[in-house]
mmCIF file of C-alpha atoms and ligand atoms in Angstrom:
data_model
loop_
_atom_site.group_PDB
_atom_site.id
_atom_site.type_symbol
_atom_site.label_atom_id
_atom_site.label_comp_id
_atom_site.label_asym_id
_atom_site.label_seq_id
_atom_site.Cartn_x
_atom_site.Cartn_y
_atom_site.Cartn_z
ATOM 1 C CA MET T 1 -14.021 -12.355 -63.038
ATOM 2 C CA PRO T 2 -11.174 -9.795 -62.410
ATOM 3 C CA ASP T 3 -9.722 -12.048 -59.750
ATOM 4 C CA GLY T 4 -9.792 -15.149 -61.781
ATOM 5 C CA LYS T 5 -12.418 -18.061 -61.819
ATOM 6 C CA PRO T 6 -12.160 -20.216 -58.799
ATOM 7 C CA ALA T 7 -12.400 -24.011 -59.489
ATOM 8 C CA ASP T 8 -16.012 -25.383 -59.324
ATOM 9 C CA VAL T 9 -17.414 -22.003 -60.342
ATOM 10 C CA PRO T 10 -18.661 -21.748 -63.882
ATOM 11 C CA CYS T 11 -17.703 -18.831 -65.953
ATOM 12 C CA PRO T 12 -20.494 -16.227 -65.962
ATOM 13 C CA GLN T 13 -20.203 -16.213 -69.870
ATOM 14 C CA LEU T 14 -20.999 -19.798 -70.040
ATOM 15 C CA THR T 15 -24.508 -20.562 -71.429
ATOM 16 C CA SER T 16 -26.751 -23.554 -70.201
ATOM 17 C CA ASP T 17 -25.764 -25.369 -73.341
ATOM 18 C CA TYR T 18 -22.052 -24.876 -72.756
ATOM 19 C CA ARG T 19 -21.436 -22.036 -75.331
ATOM 20 C CA CYS T 20 -19.437 -18.858 -74.761
ATOM 21 C CA GLN T 21 -21.352 -15.836 -74.930
ATOM 22 C CA LEU T 22 -18.515 -13.866 -75.823
ATOM 23 C CA PHE T 23 -17.210 -16.125 -78.774
ATOM 24 C CA GLY T 24 -15.995 -13.905 -81.641
ATOM 25 C CA LYS T 25 -16.301 -10.748 -79.598
ATOM 26 C CA PRO T 26 -13.372 -8.490 -78.782
ATOM 27 C CA GLU T 27 -14.259 -8.479 -75.004
ATOM 28 C CA ARG T 28 -13.611 -12.433 -74.739
ATOM 29 C CA PRO T 29 -10.527 -12.668 -72.618
ATOM 30 C CA ALA T 30 -7.379 -13.392 -74.279
ATOM 31 C CA VAL T 31 -6.676 -16.466 -72.371
ATOM 32 C CA CYS T 32 -9.796 -17.998 -73.856
ATOM 33 C CA SER T 33 -9.170 -16.791 -77.527
ATOM 34 C CA GLY T 34 -5.537 -18.037 -77.313
ATOM 35 C CA PHE T 35 -6.493 -21.561 -76.104
ATOM 36 C CA LEU T 36 -5.950 -24.183 -78.514
ATOM 37 C CA ALA T 37 -7.725 -27.458 -77.886
ATOM 38 C CA ASP T 38 -5.685 -30.625 -78.058
ATOM 39 C CA GLU T 39 -6.289 -34.264 -77.077
ATOM 40 C CA ASP T 40 -4.458 -33.997 -73.787
ATOM 41 C CA THR T 41 -6.877 -31.575 -72.562
ATOM 42 C CA CYS T 42 -10.007 -32.098 -74.544
ATOM 43 C CA GLY T 43 -9.846 -35.675 -75.296
ATOM 44 C CA ASN T 44 -11.485 -36.710 -78.592
ATOM 45 C CA THR T 45 -15.203 -36.853 -77.610
ATOM 46 C CA ASN T 46 -17.449 -34.480 -75.784
ATOM 47 C CA ASP T 47 -17.745 -36.860 -72.788
ATOM 48 C CA LYS T 48 -14.150 -37.299 -72.602
ATOM 49 C CA ALA T 49 -13.752 -33.496 -72.589
ATOM 50 C CA PHE T 50 -16.057 -33.168 -69.601
ATOM 51 C CA GLU T 51 -14.270 -36.130 -67.773
ATOM 52 C CA LEU T 52 -11.045 -34.363 -68.096
ATOM 53 C CA LEU T 53 -12.692 -30.999 -67.047
ATOM 54 C CA ARG T 54 -14.090 -32.508 -63.992
ATOM 55 C CA GLU T 55 -10.666 -33.924 -63.161
ATOM 56 C CA LEU T 56 -8.983 -30.508 -63.491
ATOM 57 C CA GLU T 57 -11.741 -28.875 -61.439
ATOM 58 C CA GLU T 58 -11.360 -31.364 -58.764
ATOM 59 C CA SER T 59 -7.737 -31.332 -58.564
ATOM 60 C CA THR T 60 -7.650 -27.453 -58.274
ATOM 61 C CA LEU T 61 -10.493 -27.202 -55.646
ATOM 62 C CA PRO T 62 -9.377 -25.071 -52.578
ATOM 63 C CA ASP T 63 -8.996 -27.060 -49.394
ATOM 64 C CA ARG T 64 -12.406 -26.803 -47.751
ATOM 65 C CA ALA T 65 -11.448 -28.641 -44.534
HETATM 66 S S1 SF4 P 101 -14.290 -19.230 -73.356
HETATM 67 FE FE1 SF4 P 101 -13.766 -17.889 -71.658
HETATM 68 S S2 SF4 P 101 -15.248 -16.311 -71.402
HETATM 69 FE FE2 SF4 P 101 -16.133 -17.998 -72.804
HETATM 70 S S3 SF4 P 101 -17.338 -19.334 -71.496
HETATM 71 FE FE3 SF4 P 101 -15.115 -20.076 -71.501
HETATM 72 S S4 SF4 P 101 -14.133 -19.308 -69.847
HETATM 73 FE FE4 SF4 P 101 -15.870 -17.938 -70.192
#
């Protein structure tokens, strides 16, 4: 996605079981490889992580009015 990933659009490298197809490969974007998970962004459970991600996606959706 050379122009960035719009909110509400999954990364094309994301598999149906939420894994990165590029994990461990040199072509994985630096922004992904450099991301360090912490409780503020990921919570401490999988459910909390998805809740926080949904909030981020909704808060960054473009105005569709
Ligand atoms: S880690 Fe990066 S490349 Fe991999 S699925 Fe997530 S956004 Fe896509």
